[in-house]
Amino acid sequence: MTATRTDPDRPILVLVYQRAGLPWVFEAAERAGIDLVLVPRPDEEVRADRLPPAVVELLPLEPDRDPAGALAALRARHAARPFQGITTLYDPMVPFVAEAAELLGLPGIGRDTARGAQDKRLMRERLAAAGLNVPGFVRIEGPDPEPGLAAAARLAFPVVVKPAHGFSSLGVTRADSPAALREAVAGVRRVCAEKLADPAAALVVEEYLDGPEFAVESLAYGGGVRVLSVGYKGEPVGPYFEESVYRAPDTLPEEVRAAVVREVTAAHAALGVTDGPAHTELRLRGGRTPYLLELGARIGGSGASHYVASHVSGTDLAAEALRIAVGAAPESDGPTGLAAPVGAAANYIVPCGGHGTVTAVHGLDEVRADPRVDHVVQMLFPGDEVRPYPDFTGYPAFVLSRHDGPEEAADFHALLARTIRVEYAAAGPGEPEEPGEHGEPEEHR
Ligand code: ADP
């Protein structure tokens, strides 16, 4: 534990499992005048003499491995030197953080709401109970998948299989027939065992939602929901789902956009998310009717959500979310519902485009020099190994940019698709493709 600075007037916020390599949340805390106590991710070493901005202390805990121990340590830290809030952007930690906040009497969404926003079974059930649009779905849980498989075979195919506690599309698989479903369930269980350390993981099987995908960034306070941006996320068809583009504002017809805003606002109420940020993903079935994929009660993880929402709405999403997490009111005010856009912003996720040993990522220097580009975050480097599907190694890079409108952003993404290319060494015959260490995200600007 390292304490470097204490200013009694500044609120202190415990930030759980935030990657220290990317500065944006830490810079947001500086703008909000909040000191951070960082619980580092177990897979990342943060040096006490090179702390990210706003971080005044490191608190090494392992809430994923030992939640009771982590709660006890937080209780002791709070009793000795009280902090004003605890938060996370890492989806699997949302329930832990809500529980800690509840136990310590700190601001938060509450344990039950957090579970409903993190467990895909509960979320589907709660949205359905509130009369929102939900595809047909079935749980598969317990040691014997057969009863679940039998029920799922009665859904309208194609269907999608996913871990109930999944994130980052890990293991999400489309199946077009009951036979393919059986195979997909076995495959998703393998992913749960290997990647989520959860061999008995519960799964959800749900009907495939045919239509384009959108993401919505929002900020709730006192039950009022401000929708900061609605953005287009492409139309991935599977069988495995990669992220590709994100461009906001959307170009939807007015009545469809209004339906999206209504559905997302109603989902906040159905799940009980009254305060704080949310990142919602949805699909427009038949191109018109919004069906939520999920609502995460947190800022979308990679920095793209904050970047897009703040440039499109003019509201500093991350700083406002951190203020709410320490029990302060947001500084900006805006009406509930959708804010009129003040700009356009985009994220382009470079596709892996193959697998094997990366020998080069071409085109990034050219992209960095483009005046429309604010950030290029590179995650895979020469020497890294990319495993073939359905394994997920990570994305090579993402590009955050600003534009005059969503059409210009779309043209720019077409240019990026032509410019950026990942090159791989040809694998020798019979050469196994083993996973390798891949680099921490790096931003060069
Ligand atoms: P995660 O939380 O792991 O990201 P999601 O439920 O958001 O899981 O699914 C990841 C991606 O898989 C979605 O962004 C979407 O493209 C696709 N997907 C998931 N469920 C469905 C569905 N029912 N219909 C169509 N596509 C889906």
CSV table of C-alpha atoms and ligand atoms in Angstrom, one decimal:
chain,number,residue,atom,x,y,z
A,1,MET,CA,0.0,0.0,0.0
A,2,THR,CA,1.5,3.3,-1.0
A,3,ALA,CA,0.2,6.7,0.0
A,4,THR,CA,1.7,9.6,-1.8
A,5,ARG,CA,-0.6,12.6,-1.1
A,6,THR,CA,-3.6,13.4,0.9
A,7,ASP,CA,-5.7,16.5,0.5
A,8,PRO,CA,-8.6,16.4,3.0
A,9,ASP,CA,-10.9,18.4,0.6
A,10,ARG,CA,-10.7,16.0,-2.3
A,11,PRO,CA,-13.0,13.1,-2.4
A,12,ILE,CA,-11.4,9.7,-2.6
A,13,LEU,CA,-12.7,7.0,-4.9
A,14,VAL,CA,-11.5,3.3,-5.0
A,15,LEU,CA,-11.2,2.2,-8.6
A,16,VAL,CA,-11.2,-1.6,-9.1
A,17,TYR,CA,-9.3,-3.4,-11.8
A,18,GLN,CA,-8.7,-0.5,-14.2
A,19,ARG,CA,-5.8,-1.0,-16.6
A,20,ALA,CA,-3.1,1.6,-15.8
A,21,GLY,CA,-1.7,1.7,-19.3
A,22,LEU,CA,-4.5,3.9,-20.8
A,23,PRO,CA,-4.8,7.3,-19.2
A,24,TRP,CA,-8.4,8.4,-20.0
A,25,VAL,CA,-10.2,7.4,-16.8
A,26,PHE,CA,-7.3,8.7,-14.6
A,27,GLU,CA,-7.4,12.0,-16.5
A,28,ALA,CA,-11.1,12.2,-16.0
A,29,ALA,CA,-10.6,11.9,-12.2
A,30,GLU,CA,-8.1,14.8,-12.4
A,31,ARG,CA,-10.8,16.9,-14.2
A,32,ALA,CA,-13.3,15.9,-11.6
A,33,GLY,CA,-11.0,16.8,-8.7
A,34,ILE,CA,-11.1,13.2,-7.3
A,35,ASP,CA,-8.2,11.2,-5.9
A,36,LEU,CA,-8.1,7.6,-6.8
A,37,VAL,CA,-7.1,4.5,-4.8
A,38,LEU,CA,-6.3,2.0,-7.5
A,39,VAL,CA,-6.9,-1.8,-7.0
A,40,PRO,CA,-4.6,-3.0,-9.8
A,41,ARG,CA,-5.5,-5.8,-12.1
A,42,PRO,CA,-3.8,-9.1,-11.0
A,43,ASP,CA,-2.2,-9.4,-14.5
A,44,GLU,CA,-0.7,-5.9,-14.4
A,45,GLU,CA,2.2,-4.6,-12.4
A,46,VAL,CA,1.7,-0.9,-11.5
A,47,ARG,CA,4.8,0.7,-10.1
A,48,ALA,CA,4.4,2.9,-7.0
A,49,ASP,CA,6.9,5.4,-8.4
A,50,ARG,CA,5.0,5.7,-11.7
A,51,LEU,CA,1.4,6.0,-10.7
A,52,PRO,CA,-1.2,7.0,-13.3
A,53,PRO,CA,-2.7,10.6,-13.0
A,54,ALA,CA,-4.9,11.1,-9.9
A,55,VAL,CA,-3.9,7.9,-8.3
A,56,VAL,CA,-2.7,8.5,-4.7
A,57,GLU,CA,-2.5,5.0,-3.5
A,58,LEU,CA,-2.3,1.4,-4.7
A,59,LEU,CA,-4.5,-1.2,-2.8
A,60,PRO,CA,-3.6,-4.7,-4.0
A,61,LEU,CA,-6.7,-6.9,-3.5
A,62,GLU,CA,-8.0,-9.8,-5.4
A,63,PRO,CA,-11.8,-9.5,-5.3
A,64,ASP,CA,-12.2,-12.1,-8.1
A,65,ARG,CA,-10.3,-14.8,-6.3
A,66,ASP,CA,-11.1,-13.8,-2.7
A,67,PRO,CA,-14.1,-11.5,-2.5
A,68,ALA,CA,-14.5,-12.0,1.3
A,69,GLY,CA,-10.9,-11.0,1.9
A,70,ALA,CA,-11.2,-8.0,-0.4
A,71,LEU,CA,-14.3,-6.8,1.4
A,72,ALA,CA,-12.6,-7.2,4.8
A,73,ALA,CA,-9.6,-5.2,3.5
A,74,LEU,CA,-11.9,-2.5,2.1
A,75,ARG,CA,-13.8,-2.3,5.4
A,76,ALA,CA,-10.5,-1.9,7.3
A,77,ARG,CA,-9.2,0.8,4.9
A,78,HIS,CA,-12.5,2.7,5.1
A,79,ALA,CA,-12.5,2.5,8.9
A,80,ALA,CA,-8.9,3.8,9.1
A,81,ARG,CA,-9.2,6.5,6.4
A,82,PRO,CA,-12.7,6.8,4.9
A,83,PHE,CA,-13.2,7.0,1.2
A,84,GLN,CA,-16.3,8.4,-0.5
A,85,GLY,CA,-16.9,5.8,-3.2
A,86,ILE,CA,-15.9,2.7,-5.0
A,87,THR,CA,-16.4,2.0,-8.7
A,88,THR,CA,-15.2,-0.2,-11.7
A,89,LEU,CA,-15.4,-0.2,-15.4
A,90,TYR,CA,-14.7,-3.9,-15.6
A,91,ASP,CA,-18.0,-5.7,-16.1
A,92,PRO,CA,-17.3,-8.8,-14.0
A,93,MET,CA,-16.5,-6.6,-11.0
A,94,VAL,CA,-19.8,-4.6,-11.1
A,95,PRO,CA,-21.6,-6.9,-8.6
A,96,PHE,CA,-18.6,-6.9,-6.2
A,97,VAL,CA,-18.3,-3.1,-6.2
A,98,ALA,CA,-22.1,-2.7,-5.6
A,99,GLU,CA,-21.8,-5.1,-2.7
A,100,ALA,CA,-18.8,-3.3,-1.2
A,101,ALA,CA,-20.6,0.1,-1.6
A,102,GLU,CA,-23.7,-1.3,0.1
A,103,LEU,CA,-21.8,-2.8,3.0
A,104,LEU,CA,-19.8,0.4,3.6
A,105,GLY,CA,-22.8,2.8,3.1
A,106,LEU,CA,-21.3,4.4,0.0
A,107,PRO,CA,-23.2,5.5,-3.2
A,108,GLY,CA,-24.0,2.7,-5.6
A,109,ILE,CA,-26.6,0.9,-7.6
A,110,GLY,CA,-27.1,-1.9,-5.0
A,111,ARG,CA,-26.2,-5.5,-5.1
A,112,ASP,CA,-29.4,-6.7,-6.6
A,113,THR,CA,-29.5,-4.2,-9.5
A,114,ALA,CA,-25.8,-5.0,-10.2
A,115,ARG,CA,-26.6,-8.7,-10.5
A,116,GLY,CA,-29.4,-8.0,-12.9
A,117,ALA,CA,-27.2,-5.8,-15.1
A,118,GLN,CA,-24.4,-8.4,-15.1
A,119,ASP,CA,-26.1,-11.8,-15.2
A,120,LYS,CA,-27.6,-12.3,-18.7
A,121,ARG,CA,-30.3,-14.7,-17.3
A,122,LEU,CA,-31.6,-12.2,-14.8
A,123,MET,CA,-31.4,-9.4,-17.2
A,124,ARG,CA,-33.5,-11.2,-19.8
A,125,GLU,CA,-36.0,-12.1,-17.1
A,126,ARG,CA,-36.3,-8.6,-15.7
A,127,LEU,CA,-36.6,-6.9,-19.1
A,128,ALA,CA,-39.3,-9.4,-20.1
A,129,ALA,CA,-41.2,-8.9,-16.8
A,130,ALA,CA,-41.2,-5.1,-17.5
A,131,GLY,CA,-42.8,-5.8,-20.9
A,132,LEU,CA,-39.7,-4.8,-22.9
A,133,ASN,CA,-38.6,-6.5,-26.2
A,134,VAL,CA,-36.8,-9.8,-25.4
A,135,PRO,CA,-36.0,-12.6,-27.8
A,136,GLY,CA,-37.1,-16.1,-26.8
A,137,PHE,CA,-34.4,-17.5,-24.4
A,138,VAL,CA,-33.6,-20.5,-22.3
A,139,ARG,CA,-31.1,-21.1,-19.5
A,140,ILE,CA,-28.7,-24.0,-19.6
A,141,GLU,CA,-27.3,-24.6,-16.1
A,142,GLY,CA,-26.2,-27.3,-13.8
A,143,PRO,CA,-24.1,-30.4,-14.6
A,144,ASP,CA,-26.6,-31.9,-17.1
A,145,PRO,CA,-27.2,-29.7,-20.1
A,146,GLU,CA,-29.9,-32.0,-21.6
A,147,PRO,CA,-33.1,-30.4,-20.2
A,148,GLY,CA,-31.8,-27.0,-21.3
A,149,LEU,CA,-30.9,-28.3,-24.7
A,150,ALA,CA,-34.3,-29.9,-25.1
A,151,ALA,CA,-36.0,-26.6,-24.2
A,152,ALA,CA,-33.6,-24.6,-26.5
A,153,ALA,CA,-34.4,-26.8,-29.4
A,154,ARG,CA,-37.9,-25.4,-29.4
A,155,LEU,CA,-36.7,-21.8,-29.9
A,156,ALA,CA,-36.8,-20.3,-33.4
A,157,PHE,CA,-33.4,-20.9,-35.0
A,158,PRO,CA,-30.8,-19.5,-35.6
A,159,VAL,CA,-30.0,-19.0,-31.9
A,160,VAL,CA,-27.0,-17.5,-30.0
A,161,VAL,CA,-25.3,-19.3,-27.1
A,162,LYS,CA,-23.4,-17.2,-24.5
A,163,PRO,CA,-22.0,-17.4,-21.0
A,164,ALA,CA,-24.4,-15.9,-18.4
A,165,HIS,CA,-21.5,-13.9,-17.0
A,166,GLY,CA,-19.7,-13.3,-20.2
A,167,PHE,CA,-18.1,-10.1,-21.5
A,168,SER,CA,-16.2,-8.9,-24.5
A,169,SER,CA,-18.2,-11.4,-26.7
A,170,LEU,CA,-16.1,-14.2,-25.1
A,171,GLY,CA,-17.6,-17.5,-26.4
A,172,VAL,CA,-20.7,-16.0,-27.9
A,173,THR,CA,-21.6,-18.4,-30.8
A,174,ARG,CA,-24.4,-18.6,-33.3
A,175,ALA,CA,-26.0,-22.0,-34.0
A,176,ASP,CA,-28.3,-22.6,-37.0
A,177,SER,CA,-29.7,-26.0,-36.0
A,178,PRO,CA,-30.3,-28.1,-32.9
A,179,ALA,CA,-27.2,-30.2,-33.9
A,180,ALA,CA,-25.1,-27.1,-34.2
A,181,LEU,CA,-26.5,-25.9,-30.9
A,182,ARG,CA,-25.3,-29.0,-29.1
A,183,GLU,CA,-21.8,-28.4,-30.5
A,184,ALA,CA,-21.9,-24.7,-29.6
A,185,VAL,CA,-23.0,-25.4,-26.0
A,186,ALA,CA,-20.0,-27.7,-25.6
A,187,GLY,CA,-17.7,-25.1,-27.2
A,188,VAL,CA,-19.0,-22.3,-25.0
A,189,ARG,CA,-18.6,-24.4,-21.9
A,190,ARG,CA,-14.9,-25.0,-22.9
A,191,VAL,CA,-14.4,-21.3,-23.2
A,192,CYS,CA,-16.0,-20.8,-19.8
A,193,ALA,CA,-13.6,-23.3,-18.3
A,194,GLU,CA,-10.5,-22.0,-19.9
A,195,LYS,CA,-11.1,-18.2,-20.1
A,196,LEU,CA,-13.6,-17.5,-17.3
A,197,ALA,CA,-12.2,-20.3,-14.9
A,198,ASP,CA,-15.8,-21.4,-14.6
A,199,PRO,CA,-16.3,-25.0,-15.9
A,200,ALA,CA,-19.9,-25.3,-14.6
A,201,ALA,CA,-20.8,-21.9,-16.0
A,202,ALA,CA,-24.4,-21.2,-16.7
A,203,LEU,CA,-25.3,-20.4,-20.3
A,204,VAL,CA,-28.0,-18.5,-22.1
A,205,VAL,CA,-29.4,-19.6,-25.4
A,206,GLU,CA,-31.5,-17.0,-27.2
A,207,GLU,CA,-33.0,-16.3,-30.6
A,208,TYR,CA,-30.8,-14.6,-33.1
A,209,LEU,CA,-31.7,-10.9,-33.5
A,210,ASP,CA,-31.4,-10.2,-37.2
A,211,GLY,CA,-30.6,-6.5,-37.8
A,212,PRO,CA,-28.0,-3.8,-37.3
A,213,GLU,CA,-26.4,-3.2,-33.9
A,214,PHE,CA,-26.3,0.0,-31.9
A,215,ALA,CA,-24.6,1.2,-28.7
A,216,VAL,CA,-26.1,3.8,-26.4
A,217,GLU,CA,-24.1,5.7,-23.8
A,218,SER,CA,-26.1,7.2,-21.0
A,219,LEU,CA,-25.9,8.9,-17.6
A,220,ALA,CA,-28.5,8.4,-14.9
A,221,TYR,CA,-29.0,10.6,-11.9
A,222,GLY,CA,-31.8,10.5,-9.4
A,223,GLY,CA,-33.7,8.2,-11.8
A,224,GLY,CA,-33.5,10.6,-14.8
A,225,VAL,CA,-31.7,9.1,-17.8
A,226,ARG,CA,-29.8,11.3,-20.1
A,227,VAL,CA,-28.9,9.6,-23.4
A,228,LEU,CA,-25.6,11.0,-24.5
A,229,SER,CA,-25.2,9.2,-27.8
A,230,VAL,CA,-26.7,6.5,-30.0
A,231,GLY,CA,-24.1,5.0,-32.4
A,232,TYR,CA,-23.9,2.4,-35.1
A,233,LYS,CA,-22.0,-0.8,-34.4
A,234,GLY,CA,-22.1,-2.7,-37.7
A,235,GLU,CA,-24.1,-5.8,-38.4
A,236,PRO,CA,-22.0,-8.8,-37.4
A,237,VAL,CA,-23.7,-12.1,-38.4
A,238,GLY,CA,-21.5,-14.6,-36.6
A,239,PRO,CA,-20.9,-17.5,-36.0
A,240,TYR,CA,-18.4,-15.7,-33.8
A,241,PHE,CA,-18.9,-12.0,-33.0
A,242,GLU,CA,-16.1,-9.5,-33.4
A,243,GLU,CA,-16.4,-5.8,-32.6
A,244,SER,CA,-15.7,-3.7,-35.7
A,245,VAL,CA,-16.9,-0.1,-35.9
A,246,TYR,CA,-18.7,2.4,-33.8
A,247,ARG,CA,-19.9,5.6,-35.2
A,248,ALA,CA,-22.1,8.2,-33.6
A,249,PRO,CA,-24.5,9.9,-33.9
A,250,ASP,CA,-26.7,7.4,-35.7
A,251,THR,CA,-28.4,8.0,-39.1
A,252,LEU,CA,-31.7,6.3,-38.1
A,253,PRO,CA,-35.1,7.6,-39.0
A,254,GLU,CA,-36.5,9.8,-36.2
A,255,GLU,CA,-39.2,7.4,-35.1
A,256,VAL,CA,-36.7,4.5,-34.8
A,257,ARG,CA,-34.2,6.6,-32.9
A,258,ALA,CA,-37.1,7.6,-30.5
A,259,ALA,CA,-38.0,3.9,-30.0
A,260,VAL,CA,-34.3,3.2,-29.1
A,261,VAL,CA,-34.2,6.0,-26.6
A,262,ARG,CA,-37.5,4.8,-25.1
A,263,GLU,CA,-36.4,1.2,-24.8
A,264,VAL,CA,-33.1,2.1,-23.2
A,265,THR,CA,-34.7,4.5,-20.8
A,266,ALA,CA,-37.3,1.8,-19.8
A,267,ALA,CA,-34.5,-0.8,-19.4
A,268,HIS,CA,-32.8,1.5,-16.8
A,269,ALA,CA,-36.1,1.5,-14.9
A,270,ALA,CA,-36.7,-2.2,-15.3
A,271,LEU,CA,-33.2,-3.0,-14.0
A,272,GLY,CA,-33.2,-0.3,-11.3
A,273,VAL,CA,-30.2,1.7,-12.7
A,274,THR,CA,-31.1,5.1,-11.3
A,275,ASP,CA,-27.6,6.6,-10.9
A,276,GLY,CA,-24.4,6.4,-12.8
A,277,PRO,CA,-23.3,5.6,-16.4
A,278,ALA,CA,-24.6,2.7,-18.5
A,279,HIS,CA,-23.4,1.2,-21.8
A,280,THR,CA,-26.2,-0.5,-23.7
A,281,GLU,CA,-26.0,-2.6,-26.7
A,282,LEU,CA,-29.0,-3.5,-28.8
A,283,ARG,CA,-30.1,-4.7,-32.2
A,284,LEU,CA,-32.9,-3.4,-34.4
A,285,ARG,CA,-34.9,-6.5,-35.3
A,286,GLY,CA,-36.1,-6.2,-38.9
A,287,GLY,CA,-34.2,-2.9,-39.0
A,288,ARG,CA,-36.8,-1.1,-36.8
A,289,THR,CA,-37.6,-2.7,-33.4
A,290,PRO,CA,-35.0,-2.3,-30.6
A,291,TYR,CA,-34.1,-5.4,-28.6
A,292,LEU,CA,-31.5,-5.0,-25.9
A,293,LEU,CA,-28.5,-7.3,-26.0
A,294,GLU,CA,-27.4,-6.0,-22.7
A,295,LEU,CA,-27.2,-3.0,-20.4
A,296,GLY,CA,-23.9,-2.7,-18.5
A,297,ALA,CA,-24.1,-0.5,-15.4
A,298,ARG,CA,-20.7,1.1,-16.0
A,299,ILE,CA,-18.8,3.2,-18.6
A,300,GLY,CA,-18.1,1.1,-21.6
A,301,GLY,CA,-14.6,-0.3,-21.0
A,302,SER,CA,-12.0,0.6,-23.6
A,303,GLY,CA,-12.3,4.3,-23.6
A,304,ALA,CA,-14.3,4.4,-26.8
A,305,SER,CA,-17.6,4.9,-25.0
A,306,HIS,CA,-16.3,8.0,-23.1
A,307,TYR,CA,-14.6,9.3,-26.2
A,308,VAL,CA,-17.7,8.9,-28.4
A,309,ALA,CA,-20.3,10.1,-25.8
A,310,SER,CA,-18.3,13.2,-24.8
A,311,HIS,CA,-17.6,14.3,-28.4
A,312,VAL,CA,-21.2,13.7,-29.5
A,313,SER,CA,-23.0,15.2,-26.5
A,314,GLY,CA,-20.4,17.7,-25.2
A,315,THR,CA,-20.8,16.1,-21.7
A,316,ASP,CA,-17.7,14.7,-20.0
A,317,LEU,CA,-19.1,11.2,-19.4
A,318,ALA,CA,-16.2,9.8,-17.4
A,319,ALA,CA,-15.8,12.8,-15.1
A,320,GLU,CA,-19.5,12.9,-14.4
A,321,ALA,CA,-19.6,9.2,-13.7
A,322,LEU,CA,-16.8,9.5,-11.2
A,323,ARG,CA,-18.5,12.4,-9.5
A,324,ILE,CA,-21.7,10.4,-9.1
A,325,ALA,CA,-19.6,7.5,-7.8
A,326,VAL,CA,-18.4,9.7,-4.8
A,327,GLY,CA,-22.0,10.9,-4.2
A,328,ALA,CA,-21.6,14.3,-5.9
A,329,ALA,CA,-24.0,15.8,-8.4
A,330,PRO,CA,-23.0,15.9,-12.0
A,331,GLU,CA,-21.8,19.3,-13.1
A,332,SER,CA,-23.4,19.4,-16.5
A,333,ASP,CA,-27.1,19.4,-16.7
A,334,GLY,CA,-29.2,18.3,-19.6
A,335,PRO,CA,-32.7,17.1,-20.2
A,336,THR,CA,-33.6,13.5,-19.9
A,337,GLY,CA,-33.9,11.7,-23.2
A,338,LEU,CA,-31.5,12.1,-26.1
A,339,ALA,CA,-29.1,15.1,-26.2
A,340,ALA,CA,-28.9,17.0,-29.5
A,341,PRO,CA,-25.5,16.0,-31.0
A,342,VAL,CA,-22.7,18.6,-31.0
A,343,GLY,CA,-20.3,16.5,-33.1
A,344,ALA,CA,-19.5,13.1,-34.6
A,345,ALA,CA,-17.0,10.6,-33.3
A,346,ALA,CA,-16.0,7.1,-34.2
A,347,ASN,CA,-14.0,4.1,-33.2
A,348,TYR,CA,-12.5,1.6,-35.7
A,349,ILE,CA,-11.4,-1.7,-34.4
A,350,VAL,CA,-8.7,-3.3,-36.6
A,351,PRO,CA,-9.7,-6.8,-37.5
A,352,CYS,CA,-7.2,-9.6,-36.9
A,353,GLY,CA,-7.7,-10.7,-40.5
A,354,GLY,CA,-5.9,-14.0,-39.9
A,355,HIS,CA,-3.9,-15.9,-37.3
A,356,GLY,CA,-0.4,-16.9,-36.5
A,357,THR,CA,2.7,-14.9,-35.5
A,358,VAL,CA,2.2,-11.2,-36.2
A,359,THR,CA,5.1,-9.8,-38.3
A,360,ALA,CA,3.8,-6.3,-38.9
A,361,VAL,CA,0.8,-4.0,-38.5
A,362,HIS,CA,0.9,-1.8,-41.6
A,363,GLY,CA,-0.6,1.6,-42.0
A,364,LEU,CA,-0.8,2.8,-38.3
A,365,ASP,CA,1.8,5.5,-38.8
A,366,GLU,CA,-0.2,7.0,-41.7
A,367,VAL,CA,-3.3,6.9,-39.6
A,368,ARG,CA,-1.7,8.5,-36.6
A,369,ALA,CA,-0.7,11.5,-38.8
A,370,ASP,CA,-4.3,12.1,-39.9
A,371,PRO,CA,-5.7,15.2,-38.3
A,372,ARG,CA,-9.1,13.5,-37.7
A,373,VAL,CA,-7.4,11.0,-35.5
A,374,ASP,CA,-7.1,11.7,-31.7
A,375,HIS,CA,-5.9,8.3,-30.5
A,376,VAL,CA,-4.5,5.1,-31.9
A,377,VAL,CA,-4.3,2.4,-29.3
A,378,GLN,CA,-2.2,-0.6,-30.3
A,379,MET,CA,-2.6,-3.9,-28.5
A,380,LEU,CA,-0.9,-6.4,-30.7
A,381,PHE,CA,2.7,-6.1,-31.9
A,382,PRO,CA,5.2,-8.1,-34.1
A,383,GLY,CA,6.0,-11.3,-32.3
A,384,ASP,CA,2.5,-11.7,-30.7
A,385,GLU,CA,0.6,-14.8,-31.5
A,386,VAL,CA,-3.0,-14.6,-32.7
A,387,ARG,CA,-5.0,-17.8,-32.2
A,388,PRO,CA,-7.5,-19.0,-34.8
A,389,TYR,CA,-11.3,-18.7,-34.1
A,390,PRO,CA,-13.2,-19.4,-31.9
A,391,ASP,CA,-10.4,-18.3,-29.6
A,392,PHE,CA,-10.1,-14.7,-28.9
A,393,THR,CA,-6.6,-13.2,-28.6
A,394,GLY,CA,-7.6,-9.5,-28.6
A,395,TYR,CA,-7.8,-6.8,-31.2
A,396,PRO,CA,-4.7,-5.5,-32.9
A,397,ALA,CA,-5.6,-1.8,-32.4
A,398,PHE,CA,-8.3,0.8,-32.3
A,399,VAL,CA,-8.6,4.2,-33.8
A,400,LEU,CA,-10.6,7.0,-32.3
A,401,SER,CA,-11.5,9.9,-34.6
A,402,ARG,CA,-13.7,13.0,-34.9
A,403,HIS,CA,-15.7,14.0,-38.0
A,404,ASP,CA,-18.2,16.5,-39.3
A,405,GLY,CA,-20.9,13.9,-39.4
A,406,PRO,CA,-21.6,10.2,-39.4
A,407,GLU,CA,-21.3,9.9,-43.2
A,408,GLU,CA,-17.8,11.3,-43.1
A,409,ALA,CA,-17.0,8.9,-40.3
A,410,ALA,CA,-18.2,6.0,-42.5
A,411,ASP,CA,-16.0,7.1,-45.4
A,412,PHE,CA,-13.0,7.4,-43.1
A,413,HIS,CA,-13.6,3.8,-41.8
A,414,ALA,CA,-13.7,2.6,-45.4
A,415,LEU,CA,-10.3,4.3,-45.9
A,416,LEU,CA,-8.9,2.6,-42.7
A,417,ALA,CA,-10.1,-0.8,-43.9
A,418,ARG,CA,-7.9,-0.2,-47.0
A,419,THR,CA,-5.0,1.3,-45.1
A,420,ILE,CA,-4.4,-1.0,-42.1
A,421,ARG,CA,-3.3,-4.6,-42.5
A,422,VAL,CA,-1.9,-7.1,-40.1
A,423,GLU,CA,0.7,-9.4,-41.6
A,424,TYR,CA,1.5,-12.9,-40.3
A,425,ALA,CA,4.4,-15.3,-40.7
A,426,ALA,CA,3.4,-18.3,-42.7
A,427,ALA,CA,3.0,-21.2,-40.2
A,428,GLY,CA,5.1,-24.2,-41.1
A,429,PRO,CA,3.4,-27.5,-41.9
A,430,GLY,CA,2.1,-29.1,-38.6
A,431,GLU,CA,3.5,-26.2,-36.6
A,432,PRO,CA,1.3,-25.8,-33.6
A,433,GLU,CA,-0.1,-22.3,-32.9
A,434,GLU,CA,0.4,-21.7,-29.3
A,435,PRO,CA,-0.9,-18.7,-27.4
A,436,GLY,CA,1.7,-16.1,-26.7
A,437,GLU,CA,2.0,-13.2,-24.4
A,438,HIS,CA,0.6,-10.1,-26.0
A,439,GLY,CA,1.5,-6.6,-25.2
A,440,GLU,CA,-0.2,-4.2,-22.9
A,441,PRO,CA,-2.1,-1.5,-24.8
A,442,GLU,CA,0.0,1.3,-25.9
A,443,GLU,CA,-0.9,4.7,-27.2
A,444,HIS,CA,1.6,6.6,-29.4
A,445,ARG,CA,0.7,10.1,-30.3
B,1,ADP,P1,-20.8,-9.9,-24.2
B,1,ADP,O1,-21.3,-9.3,-23.0
B,1,ADP,O2,-19.9,-11.0,-24.0
B,1,ADP,O3,-20.2,-8.9,-25.2
B,1,ADP,P2,-23.2,-9.9,-25.8
B,1,ADP,O4,-24.5,-10.5,-25.4
B,1,ADP,O5,-23.1,-8.4,-25.9
B,1,ADP,O6,-22.0,-10.6,-25.0
B,1,ADP,O7,-22.9,-10.5,-27.2
B,1,ADP,C1,-21.8,-10.2,-28.0
B,1,ADP,C2,-22.1,-9.9,-29.4
B,1,ADP,O8,-22.7,-11.1,-30.0
B,1,ADP,C3,-23.2,-8.8,-29.6
B,1,ADP,O9,-22.5,-7.6,-29.7
B,1,ADP,C4,-23.9,-9.2,-30.9
B,1,ADP,O10,-23.1,-8.8,-32.1
B,1,ADP,C5,-23.8,-10.7,-30.8
B,1,ADP,N1,-25.1,-11.3,-30.2
B,1,ADP,C6,-25.3,-11.6,-29.0
B,1,ADP,N2,-26.6,-12.0,-28.8
B,1,ADP,C7,-27.2,-11.9,-30.0
B,1,ADP,C8,-28.5,-12.2,-30.5
B,1,ADP,N3,-29.5,-12.7,-29.7
B,1,ADP,N4,-28.8,-12.0,-31.8
B,1,ADP,C9,-27.8,-11.5,-32.6
B,1,ADP,N5,-26.5,-11.2,-32.2
B,1,ADP,C10,-26.2,-11.4,-30.9
